[in-house]
Amino acid sequence: MGFDYDLFIIGAGPGGIAAARRAAEYGARVAISERDRVGGTCVVHGCIPEKLMVYAASFSHVFEDADEYGWGKVHRRVNWDRFMAAKDRAIEHLSQLHIQHLQEAGVELIYGNTKFLDASTLDIEGRKVTADKILIAVGGEAVKPNVPGIEYAITSRQMFELKQQPEHIAIIGSDQIAVKCAGSMNGLISKVTLVIPEDRILPGRDETLRTTVQESMTKNGIQIFCNTKVKKIERVRDSLRLSLSGDDRDTITVDTVLCVMGRVPNLSGLDLEKAGVAVNRGAIAVDEYSYTNKANIYAVGDCTNRPHWTPVAIASGRAFADTVFGKQPRTVSFECIPSAVSSQPEAATVGLTEVEAREKFGEAVCCYSQRFQPLFDSIAEPEQKTLIKLVVERNTDRVLGAHMVGEYAAEIIQCLGLAIRTGATKKDFDATIGIHPSAAEEFFTLR
Ligand SMILES: Cc1cc2nc3c(=O)[nH]c(=O)nc-3n(C[C@H](O)[C@H](O)[C@H](O)COP(=O)(O)OP(=O)(O)OC[C@H]3O[C@@H](n4cnc5c(N)ncnc54)[C@H](O)[C@@H]3O)c2cc1C
Ligand SMILES: NC(=O)c1ccc[n+]([C@@H]2O[C@H](COP(=O)([O-])OP(=O)(O)OC[C@H]3O[C@@H](n4cnc5c(N)ncnc54)[C@H](O)[C@@H]3O)[C@@H](O)[C@H]2O)c1
């Protein structure tokens, strides 16, 4: 049977685009469909708008310190409309670049919601296409809890499209998106209340890192209600009233509620059952080569149960194309993935936390850490401490994890990720000459 395409990809996010371009390089006839905008969650609704908002917010911290550095006082209020318009232009530019790259690779782009008719046939809003192989790269979407009035709450997607800057925003959630948005809105001078069910933010991260970030957030003026859940949200004239159960208050009144309590794969409406594709705990079940249970159907990115990060989706998309079209079967290692939270200050981590290391290696684990005032604060008002921490296995001297809170943490930890993945020992760290003056040099002098 002749197929319309060798490969059809559903979803033009990082995973789908990476796979499309790589498969086309091998000479495959490739098409990709998208129901929203090219670039996916990462470019349009996630990483990029979120980071641009972090950048916008970072100015207020610099402005605060500018006076001490001799610049005099600086106007401290952002023009929300101008920032949002600039952010939209940047996103449009990136989306267009992806479209251009797809065109240059010879990939056909088809707009429209796509669903399965059978294992080789798809329907794109009434257009029927067939493909020898199909890659599902549909990503995920935010979930909201079943709480009365939750329809008044926005998700991160709407957060980056708000027409007006919130005066007072309540953020429900304790993980990275919640912490980043809290830091950004605080930097942009909105009042921020974070409502978390745990005793501290960033569950699952290194304990010292969690405490250091939370202390800084509180110092920056973010109100954090720990061990607290939202029971109900009501509209009261122009405001939203949240009824809470927990340690601090019974109610708070705000103008915006942001709900960031996790994401689930975008599988509804795909009609996966018509193709016979198996789902495991809400995600498409794949093996290490991204094969589903159906021989001609594959999946990568946030619609699988792999770590939900853009570089993971991209690496999986490329490995899939190399395996299936390049005849070079290969898998992707998800061990030791560095990650960052653009809080103020930034936090980043790679490898095992102290708790994880102790679970694995028990008494053989030793930690080296230091909290210090960054040099920048020797002139500016001392505000936030920098934290650096190494988790080491005593018997082999191997560094198992590195954690940092402080300026450029993401850039520094990214590079330490390479050292840790390739088996660097504490002695290797000690033998490395640092760059002075910098925060990173402290990783090489820990005692
Ligand atoms: C607020 C936020 C911040 C984030 N920040 C970071 C970060 O800093 N660093 C990081 O690494 N990761 C970050 N992520 C995660 C990152 O965005 C995802 O891991 C990444 O986008 C996954 O890529 P993907 O290709 O699997 O899916 P997506 O990027 O979600 O793309 C899937 C695409 O498929 C389309 N689609 C879905 N269903 C259909 C259908 N039926 N028909 C046609 N098209 C369809 C969607 O419209 C979408 O464009 C963030 C996520 C969020 C929500
Ligand atoms: N923003 C980023 O930097 C970034 C980067 C990469 C990947 N991602 C991905 O985006 C996805 C979603 O992240 P996320 O931050 O939305 O959630 P998450 O899935 O990481 O965590 C959900 C959080 O919601 C909290 N929560 C659950 N019930 C709650 C309640 N009743 N009240 C308050 N909080 C409650 C949980 O404690 C948990 O911390 C993750 O898979 C993440 O890996 C985000």
Coordinates of C-alpha atoms and ligand atoms in Angstrom, one line a residue:
M1 CA 0.0 0.0 0.0
G2 CA 1.3 3.5 -0.9
F3 CA 1.2 5.9 2.0
D4 CA 0.9 9.7 1.7
Y5 CA 4.0 10.1 4.0
D6 CA 6.8 8.0 5.4
L7 CA 6.4 9.7 8.7
F8 CA 3.5 11.8 10.1
I9 CA 4.1 13.7 13.4
I10 CA 1.3 15.0 15.6
G11 CA 2.4 18.1 17.5
A12 CA 5.0 20.7 16.5
G13 CA 6.6 21.2 19.9
P14 CA 10.3 20.6 20.6
G15 CA 10.0 16.8 20.4
G16 CA 8.0 16.8 17.2
I17 CA 10.1 19.4 15.4
A18 CA 13.4 17.7 16.4
A19 CA 12.2 14.4 15.1
A20 CA 10.7 15.9 11.9
R21 CA 13.9 17.7 10.9
R22 CA 16.2 14.7 11.7
A23 CA 13.9 12.2 9.8
A24 CA 13.8 14.5 6.8
E25 CA 17.6 14.7 6.8
Y26 CA 17.5 10.9 6.2
G27 CA 15.4 11.4 3.2
A28 CA 12.0 10.5 4.7
R29 CA 8.8 12.2 3.4
V30 CA 7.7 13.9 6.6
A31 CA 4.6 15.9 7.6
I32 CA 3.8 17.5 10.9
S33 CA 0.5 18.8 12.2
E34 CA -0.1 21.5 14.8
R35 CA -3.4 22.7 16.2
D36 CA -2.1 25.8 17.9
R37 CA 1.3 27.5 17.1
V38 CA 4.5 26.0 16.0
G39 CA 7.0 25.8 18.9
G40 CA 4.6 24.1 21.3
T41 CA 4.3 24.6 25.0
C42 CA 8.0 25.5 25.3
V43 CA 8.1 28.4 22.9
V44 CA 4.5 29.7 23.1
H45 CA 3.2 28.9 26.6
G46 CA 6.1 27.7 28.8
C47 CA 9.9 28.0 29.0
I48 CA 10.3 31.0 26.8
P49 CA 7.5 33.4 28.1
E50 CA 8.3 32.2 31.6
K51 CA 12.0 33.0 31.2
L52 CA 11.3 36.4 29.5
M53 CA 9.1 37.3 32.5
V54 CA 11.9 36.3 34.9
Y55 CA 14.2 38.6 32.9
A56 CA 11.7 41.4 33.1
A57 CA 11.4 40.9 36.9
S58 CA 15.1 40.8 37.4
F59 CA 15.4 44.5 36.6
S60 CA 13.6 45.5 39.8
H61 CA 16.3 43.8 41.9
V62 CA 19.1 45.5 40.0
F63 CA 17.2 48.9 40.3
E64 CA 17.1 48.4 44.1
D65 CA 20.8 48.0 44.2
A66 CA 21.6 50.6 41.6
D67 CA 21.5 53.4 44.2
E68 CA 24.2 51.8 46.4
Y69 CA 26.4 51.4 43.3
G70 CA 26.2 55.1 42.6
W71 CA 23.6 55.2 39.8
G72 CA 20.9 57.0 41.9
K73 CA 17.3 55.9 42.2
V74 CA 15.6 54.2 39.2
H75 CA 11.9 54.2 38.3
R76 CA 10.7 50.7 39.4
R77 CA 7.3 50.0 37.8
V78 CA 7.1 47.9 34.6
N79 CA 4.8 49.0 31.7
W80 CA 2.8 45.7 31.5
D81 CA 1.5 46.3 28.0
R82 CA 4.9 47.1 26.6
F83 CA 6.5 44.1 28.2
M84 CA 3.7 41.8 27.0
A85 CA 4.0 43.2 23.5
A86 CA 7.8 42.7 23.5
K87 CA 7.4 39.1 24.8
D88 CA 4.8 38.4 22.0
R89 CA 7.2 39.6 19.4
A90 CA 10.0 37.4 20.7
I91 CA 7.7 34.4 20.7
E92 CA 6.5 35.1 17.2
H93 CA 10.1 35.4 16.0
L94 CA 11.0 32.0 17.5
S95 CA 7.9 30.3 16.2
Q96 CA 8.6 31.7 12.7
L97 CA 12.2 30.4 12.9
H98 CA 10.9 26.9 13.7
I99 CA 8.6 27.2 10.7
Q100 CA 11.5 28.2 8.5
H101 CA 13.6 25.3 9.7
L102 CA 10.8 22.9 8.9
Q103 CA 10.5 24.3 5.4
E104 CA 14.2 24.2 4.8
A105 CA 14.2 20.5 5.8
G106 CA 11.4 19.8 3.4
V107 CA 8.8 19.0 6.1
E108 CA 5.2 19.7 5.3
L109 CA 3.4 21.6 8.0
I110 CA -0.4 21.1 8.3
Y111 CA -2.5 23.1 10.8
G112 CA -5.3 21.5 12.6
N113 CA -6.5 19.2 15.4
T114 CA -5.4 15.7 14.5
K115 CA -6.9 12.3 15.6
F116 CA -6.5 8.7 14.7
L117 CA -8.9 6.9 12.3
D118 CA -6.9 3.7 12.5
A119 CA -3.2 2.8 13.0
S120 CA -2.0 4.3 9.7
T121 CA -4.8 6.9 9.0
L122 CA -5.3 10.3 10.6
D123 CA -8.0 12.9 10.4
I124 CA -6.8 16.6 10.5
E125 CA -10.1 18.5 10.8
G126 CA -11.7 16.6 7.9
R127 CA -8.6 16.0 5.8
K128 CA -7.6 12.3 5.7
V129 CA -3.9 11.3 5.5
T130 CA -2.0 8.0 5.7
A131 CA 1.5 7.4 6.9
D132 CA 3.8 4.4 7.1
K133 CA 4.9 5.6 10.6
I134 CA 3.3 7.9 13.1
L135 CA 5.0 9.8 15.9
I136 CA 2.8 11.2 18.7
A137 CA 4.4 14.3 20.2
V138 CA 1.3 16.1 21.6
G139 CA 2.8 17.3 24.9
G140 CA 0.7 18.0 28.0
E141 CA -1.7 20.5 29.6
A142 CA -2.2 21.9 33.1
V143 CA -4.6 20.2 35.5
K144 CA -6.8 21.9 38.0
P145 CA -8.1 20.4 41.2
N146 CA -11.8 19.7 41.8
V147 CA -12.4 22.7 44.1
P148 CA -15.6 24.9 44.0
G149 CA -14.9 28.0 42.0
I150 CA -11.7 26.7 40.3
E151 CA -13.0 28.1 37.0
Y152 CA -11.9 31.5 38.3
A153 CA -8.3 30.3 38.5
I154 CA -6.0 30.7 35.5
T155 CA -3.2 28.2 34.5
S156 CA 0.3 29.1 33.4
R157 CA -0.9 29.3 29.8
Q158 CA -3.2 32.2 30.6
M159 CA -0.6 33.7 33.0
F160 CA 1.6 34.7 30.1
E161 CA -1.3 36.3 28.3
L162 CA -2.8 38.4 31.0
K163 CA -4.1 41.7 29.7
Q164 CA -3.5 43.5 33.1
Q165 CA -0.8 43.1 35.7
P166 CA -2.3 41.6 38.8
E167 CA -2.3 43.8 41.9
H168 CA -2.4 40.7 44.2
I169 CA -2.0 37.2 42.8
A170 CA -2.5 34.0 44.8
I171 CA -0.5 31.1 43.3
I172 CA -1.5 27.6 44.2
G173 CA 1.3 25.1 43.9
S174 CA 4.7 24.4 45.3
D175 CA 6.9 23.2 42.4
Q176 CA 9.0 25.0 39.8
I177 CA 6.4 26.8 37.8
A178 CA 4.7 28.1 41.0
V179 CA 8.0 29.2 42.4
K180 CA 9.2 30.9 39.2
C181 CA 5.9 32.7 38.7
A182 CA 5.9 33.9 42.3
G183 CA 9.4 35.3 41.9
S184 CA 8.6 37.0 38.7
M185 CA 5.4 38.6 39.8
N186 CA 7.1 39.7 43.0
G187 CA 9.9 41.3 40.9
L188 CA 7.3 43.0 38.7
I189 CA 5.9 44.5 41.9
S190 CA 2.6 42.6 42.3
K191 CA 1.7 41.3 45.7
V192 CA 2.2 37.5 45.8
T193 CA 0.8 34.9 48.1
L194 CA 1.9 31.3 47.5
V195 CA -0.4 28.6 48.9
I196 CA 1.3 25.2 49.3
P197 CA 0.2 21.9 50.8
E198 CA 3.7 21.0 52.0
D199 CA 5.8 22.5 54.8
R200 CA 8.2 23.9 52.2
I201 CA 8.4 24.8 48.5
L202 CA 10.1 22.5 45.8
P203 CA 9.3 19.1 47.2
G204 CA 11.8 16.4 46.1
R205 CA 14.7 18.9 45.8
D206 CA 17.7 19.0 48.1
E207 CA 16.5 20.1 51.6
T208 CA 19.2 22.8 52.0
L209 CA 18.3 24.2 48.5
R210 CA 14.6 24.3 49.4
T211 CA 15.2 26.1 52.6
T212 CA 17.6 28.7 51.1
V213 CA 15.2 29.5 48.2
Q214 CA 12.2 29.8 50.5
E215 CA 14.1 32.1 52.9
S216 CA 15.0 34.4 50.0
M217 CA 11.4 34.4 48.7
T218 CA 10.1 35.4 52.1
K219 CA 12.8 38.1 52.4
N220 CA 11.7 39.4 49.0
G221 CA 8.2 39.9 50.4
I222 CA 6.4 36.9 49.0
Q223 CA 3.8 35.6 51.5
I224 CA 4.0 31.8 51.7
F225 CA 1.1 29.8 53.4
C226 CA 2.5 26.4 54.1
N227 CA 0.5 23.2 54.9
T228 CA -2.4 25.0 53.3
K229 CA -5.0 24.0 50.8
V230 CA -7.6 26.0 48.9
K231 CA -11.2 24.8 49.7
K232 CA -13.2 27.2 47.7
I233 CA -12.8 30.2 45.4
E234 CA -15.7 32.8 45.2
R235 CA -16.1 36.0 43.2
V236 CA -16.8 38.9 45.4
R237 CA -17.4 42.0 43.3
D238 CA -14.1 42.6 41.4
S239 CA -12.1 40.3 43.6
L240 CA -11.6 36.6 44.3
R241 CA -11.9 35.2 47.8
L242 CA -10.1 32.0 48.6
S243 CA -11.2 29.9 51.5
L244 CA -8.2 28.1 53.0
S245 CA -7.7 25.1 55.3
G246 CA -4.3 25.2 57.0
D247 CA -1.8 26.8 59.3
D248 CA -2.2 30.5 58.5
R249 CA -5.4 32.2 57.5
D250 CA -9.0 31.2 56.8
T251 CA -9.5 33.5 53.7
I252 CA -7.5 35.8 51.4
T253 CA -8.8 38.2 48.8
V254 CA -6.9 38.7 45.6
D255 CA -7.6 39.8 42.0
T256 CA -5.9 36.8 40.3
V257 CA -5.6 33.1 41.1
L258 CA -3.0 31.0 39.3
C259 CA -3.2 27.3 39.6
V260 CA 0.0 25.3 38.9
M261 CA -0.6 21.9 40.3
G262 CA 0.9 19.6 37.6
R263 CA 0.3 18.7 34.0
V264 CA -1.1 15.6 32.2
P265 CA -0.5 14.3 28.7
N266 CA -2.8 15.8 26.0
L267 CA -4.4 12.5 25.0
S268 CA -8.1 13.4 25.0
G269 CA -9.5 13.7 21.5
L270 CA -6.7 11.8 19.9
D271 CA -8.9 8.6 19.6
L272 CA -5.9 6.5 20.5
E273 CA -8.2 3.5 20.9
K274 CA -8.9 3.5 17.2
A275 CA -5.2 2.8 16.6
G276 CA -4.9 0.4 19.6
V277 CA -2.1 2.5 21.3
A278 CA -1.7 1.5 25.0
V279 CA -1.7 4.1 27.7
N280 CA -0.1 3.6 31.1
R281 CA -1.1 5.9 34.1
G282 CA -2.4 8.6 31.7
A283 CA 0.7 8.7 29.5
I284 CA 1.6 6.9 26.3
A285 CA 3.5 3.8 27.2
V286 CA 6.9 3.6 25.3
D287 CA 10.0 1.5 25.5
E288 CA 13.6 3.0 25.6
Y289 CA 13.5 3.5 21.8
S290 CA 10.1 5.4 22.0
Y291 CA 8.2 2.5 20.4
T292 CA 4.6 2.1 21.6
N293 CA 2.8 -1.3 21.6
K294 CA 1.9 -0.7 17.9
A295 CA 4.8 -1.5 15.6
N296 CA 4.4 1.6 13.4
I297 CA 3.5 4.2 16.1
Y298 CA 6.0 6.0 18.4
A299 CA 5.8 8.7 21.1
V300 CA 8.2 11.3 22.6
G301 CA 8.1 14.2 25.0
D302 CA 5.6 15.3 27.6
C303 CA 2.9 12.8 26.4
T304 CA 5.1 10.0 27.7
N305 CA 6.1 9.4 31.3
R306 CA 9.7 10.6 30.8
P307 CA 11.0 13.7 32.5
H308 CA 9.0 16.7 31.2
W309 CA 11.8 18.9 30.0
T310 CA 12.4 20.4 26.5
P311 CA 15.9 19.0 26.1
V312 CA 14.5 15.5 27.0
A313 CA 11.8 15.9 24.3
I314 CA 14.4 17.1 21.7
A315 CA 16.9 14.3 22.5
S316 CA 14.2 11.6 22.4
G317 CA 12.9 13.0 19.0
R318 CA 16.4 12.9 17.5
A319 CA 17.1 9.4 18.9
F320 CA 13.8 8.2 17.5
A321 CA 14.7 9.5 14.0
D322 CA 18.2 8.1 14.1
T323 CA 16.8 4.7 15.2
V324 CA 13.9 4.4 12.8
F325 CA 15.1 6.3 9.7
G326 CA 18.9 6.5 10.2
K327 CA 19.4 2.8 10.9
Q328 CA 21.5 3.8 14.0
P329 CA 19.4 2.5 16.9
R330 CA 20.1 4.5 20.1
T331 CA 18.5 5.3 23.4
V332 CA 18.7 8.4 25.5
S333 CA 20.0 8.4 29.1
F334 CA 17.7 10.2 31.5
E335 CA 20.2 9.9 34.4
C336 CA 21.7 13.0 35.9
I337 CA 19.6 15.6 34.1
P338 CA 20.5 19.1 35.3
S339 CA 17.6 21.3 36.1
A340 CA 17.0 24.9 37.3
V341 CA 14.4 27.0 38.9
S342 CA 14.6 30.7 37.9
S343 CA 13.6 31.9 41.3
Q344 CA 15.2 35.0 42.7
P345 CA 17.9 34.0 43.3
E346 CA 18.1 31.2 40.8
A347 CA 18.4 27.6 42.0
A348 CA 19.8 24.6 40.0
T349 CA 20.6 21.0 40.7
V350 CA 22.1 17.9 39.1
G351 CA 22.4 14.4 40.4
L352 CA 21.3 13.0 43.7
T353 CA 19.9 15.1 46.6
E354 CA 21.4 14.3 50.0
V355 CA 18.3 12.3 51.0
E356 CA 18.4 10.3 47.8
A357 CA 22.1 9.6 48.2
R358 CA 21.7 8.4 51.8
E359 CA 18.8 6.1 50.7
K360 CA 21.2 4.5 48.2
F361 CA 24.6 4.6 49.9
G362 CA 23.7 5.1 53.6
E363 CA 26.5 6.2 55.9
A364 CA 29.0 6.4 53.0
V365 CA 27.6 9.7 52.0
C366 CA 29.2 13.0 53.0
C367 CA 28.1 16.5 52.0
Y368 CA 30.1 19.7 51.6
S369 CA 28.2 22.9 51.6
Q370 CA 28.7 26.6 52.1
R371 CA 26.4 29.6 52.3
F372 CA 28.0 32.9 51.7
Q373 CA 27.2 36.5 50.9
P374 CA 27.9 37.1 47.1
L375 CA 30.5 39.7 46.3
F376 CA 27.9 41.9 44.6
D377 CA 26.3 42.4 48.0
S378 CA 29.5 43.9 49.5
I379 CA 28.2 47.2 48.0
A380 CA 24.5 46.5 47.7
E381 CA 22.1 45.8 50.5
P382 CA 23.0 42.2 51.6
E383 CA 19.9 40.2 50.7
Q384 CA 20.3 36.7 49.6
K385 CA 22.8 34.1 50.5
T386 CA 24.5 32.0 47.8
L387 CA 24.4 28.2 48.6
I388 CA 26.7 25.6 47.0
K389 CA 26.6 22.0 48.0
L390 CA 28.2 18.8 46.8
V391 CA 27.0 15.3 47.7
V392 CA 29.8 12.7 47.7
E393 CA 30.2 9.0 48.1
R394 CA 33.0 8.5 50.5
N395 CA 34.2 5.0 49.4
T396 CA 34.7 5.9 45.7
D397 CA 35.1 9.7 46.3
R398 CA 32.6 10.2 43.4
V399 CA 30.5 13.3 43.4
L400 CA 26.8 12.2 43.2
G401 CA 25.1 15.6 43.2
A402 CA 25.7 19.3 43.0
H403 CA 23.2 21.9 44.1
M404 CA 23.3 25.7 44.0
V405 CA 21.2 28.7 44.9
G406 CA 22.6 32.0 43.6
E407 CA 23.4 34.1 40.5
Y408 CA 24.1 32.0 37.3
A409 CA 23.3 28.8 39.2
A410 CA 21.7 27.3 36.0
E411 CA 24.8 28.0 33.9
I412 CA 27.2 26.7 36.5
I413 CA 25.3 23.5 37.3
Q414 CA 24.8 22.8 33.6
C415 CA 28.6 22.5 33.3
L416 CA 29.0 20.6 36.5
G417 CA 26.5 18.1 35.1
L418 CA 29.1 17.0 32.5
A419 CA 31.7 16.5 35.2
I420 CA 29.3 14.5 37.4
R421 CA 28.0 12.4 34.5
T422 CA 31.5 11.4 33.5
G423 CA 32.4 10.3 37.1
A424 CA 34.3 13.3 38.5
T425 CA 35.5 12.7 42.1
K426 CA 35.8 15.2 45.0
K427 CA 39.6 15.1 44.4
D428 CA 39.0 16.2 40.8
F429 CA 37.0 19.1 42.0
D430 CA 39.7 20.0 44.6
A431 CA 42.4 19.9 41.9
T432 CA 40.5 22.3 39.6
I433 CA 41.6 25.9 39.6
G434 CA 38.6 28.2 39.8
I435 CA 37.9 31.6 38.2
H436 CA 38.3 34.4 40.6
P437 CA 36.3 36.3 41.7
S438 CA 33.2 34.1 41.0
A439 CA 30.7 32.1 42.9
A440 CA 31.5 29.0 40.9
E441 CA 35.1 28.8 42.2
E442 CA 33.7 27.9 45.7
F443 CA 32.8 24.5 44.3
F444 CA 36.5 23.8 44.0
T445 CA 37.5 24.8 47.5
L446 CA 34.9 23.1 49.6
R447 CA 36.2 21.5 52.8
Ligands
LIG1 C1 5.1 27.1 32.4 C2 6.1 26.1 31.9 C3 7.4 26.4 31.9 C4 8.3 25.4 31.5 N1 9.7 25.7 31.6 C5 10.6 24.9 31.2 C6 12.0 25.2 31.3 O1 12.4 26.2 31.8 N2 12.9 24.3 30.8 C7 12.5 23.1 30.2 O2 13.3 22.3 29.8 N3 11.1 22.8 30.1 C8 10.2 23.6 30.6 N4 8.9 23.3 30.5 C9 8.5 22.0 30.0 C10 8.5 22.0 28.4 O3 7.7 23.1 27.9 C11 8.1 20.7 27.9 O4 8.8 19.7 28.4 C12 8.2 20.6 26.3 O5 7.5 21.7 25.7 C13 7.7 19.3 25.8 O6 7.8 19.2 24.4 P1 6.8 18.3 23.6 O7 7.2 18.4 22.2 O8 6.7 17.0 24.2 O9 5.3 19.0 23.8 P2 4.7 20.4 23.6 O10 5.8 21.5 23.7 O11 3.6 20.5 24.6 O12 4.2 20.4 22.1 C14 3.1 19.6 21.7 C15 2.4 20.3 20.6 O13 1.4 19.4 20.1 C16 0.2 20.2 19.8 N5 -0.9 19.3 19.8 C17 -1.5 18.6 20.9 N6 -2.5 17.8 20.5 C18 -2.6 17.9 19.2 C19 -3.5 17.4 18.2 N7 -4.4 16.5 18.6 N8 -3.3 17.7 17.0 C20 -2.4 18.6 16.6 N9 -1.5 19.2 17.4 C21 -1.6 18.8 18.7 C22 0.1 21.3 20.9 O14 -0.6 22.4 20.4 C23 1.6 21.6 21.0 O15 2.0 22.7 20.2 C24 7.9 24.2 31.0 C25 6.5 23.9 30.9 C26 5.6 24.9 31.3 C27 4.2 24.6 31.2
LIG2 N1 8.7 25.8 35.0 C1 9.7 25.0 34.8 O1 10.8 25.4 35.1 C2 9.6 23.7 34.2 C3 10.8 23.2 33.7 C4 10.8 22.0 33.1 C5 9.7 21.2 33.2 N2 8.6 21.6 33.8 C6 7.5 20.7 33.9 O2 6.2 21.2 34.0 C7 5.4 20.2 34.7 C8 4.5 20.9 35.6 O3 5.1 21.6 36.6 P1 4.2 22.1 37.9 O4 5.1 23.0 38.6 O5 2.9 22.6 37.4 O6 3.9 20.9 38.7 P2 4.5 19.5 39.2 O7 3.8 18.4 38.5 O8 5.9 19.5 39.1 O9 4.0 19.5 40.7 C9 2.7 19.8 41.1 C10 2.8 20.6 42.4 O10 1.4 21.0 42.8 C11 1.3 20.9 44.2 N3 0.0 20.7 44.6 C12 -0.8 19.5 44.5 N4 -1.9 19.7 45.1 C13 -2.0 21.0 45.6 C14 -2.9 21.7 46.4 N5 -4.1 21.2 46.7 N6 -2.6 23.0 46.7 C15 -1.4 23.5 46.4 N7 -0.5 22.8 45.7 C16 -0.7 21.6 45.3 C17 2.2 19.7 44.5 O11 2.6 19.8 45.8 C18 3.3 19.7 43.5 O12 4.4 20.4 44.1 C19 6.4 19.3 35.4 O13 6.3 18.0 34.8 C20 7.7 19.9 35.2 O14 8.7 18.9 35.0 C21 8.5 22.9 34.3

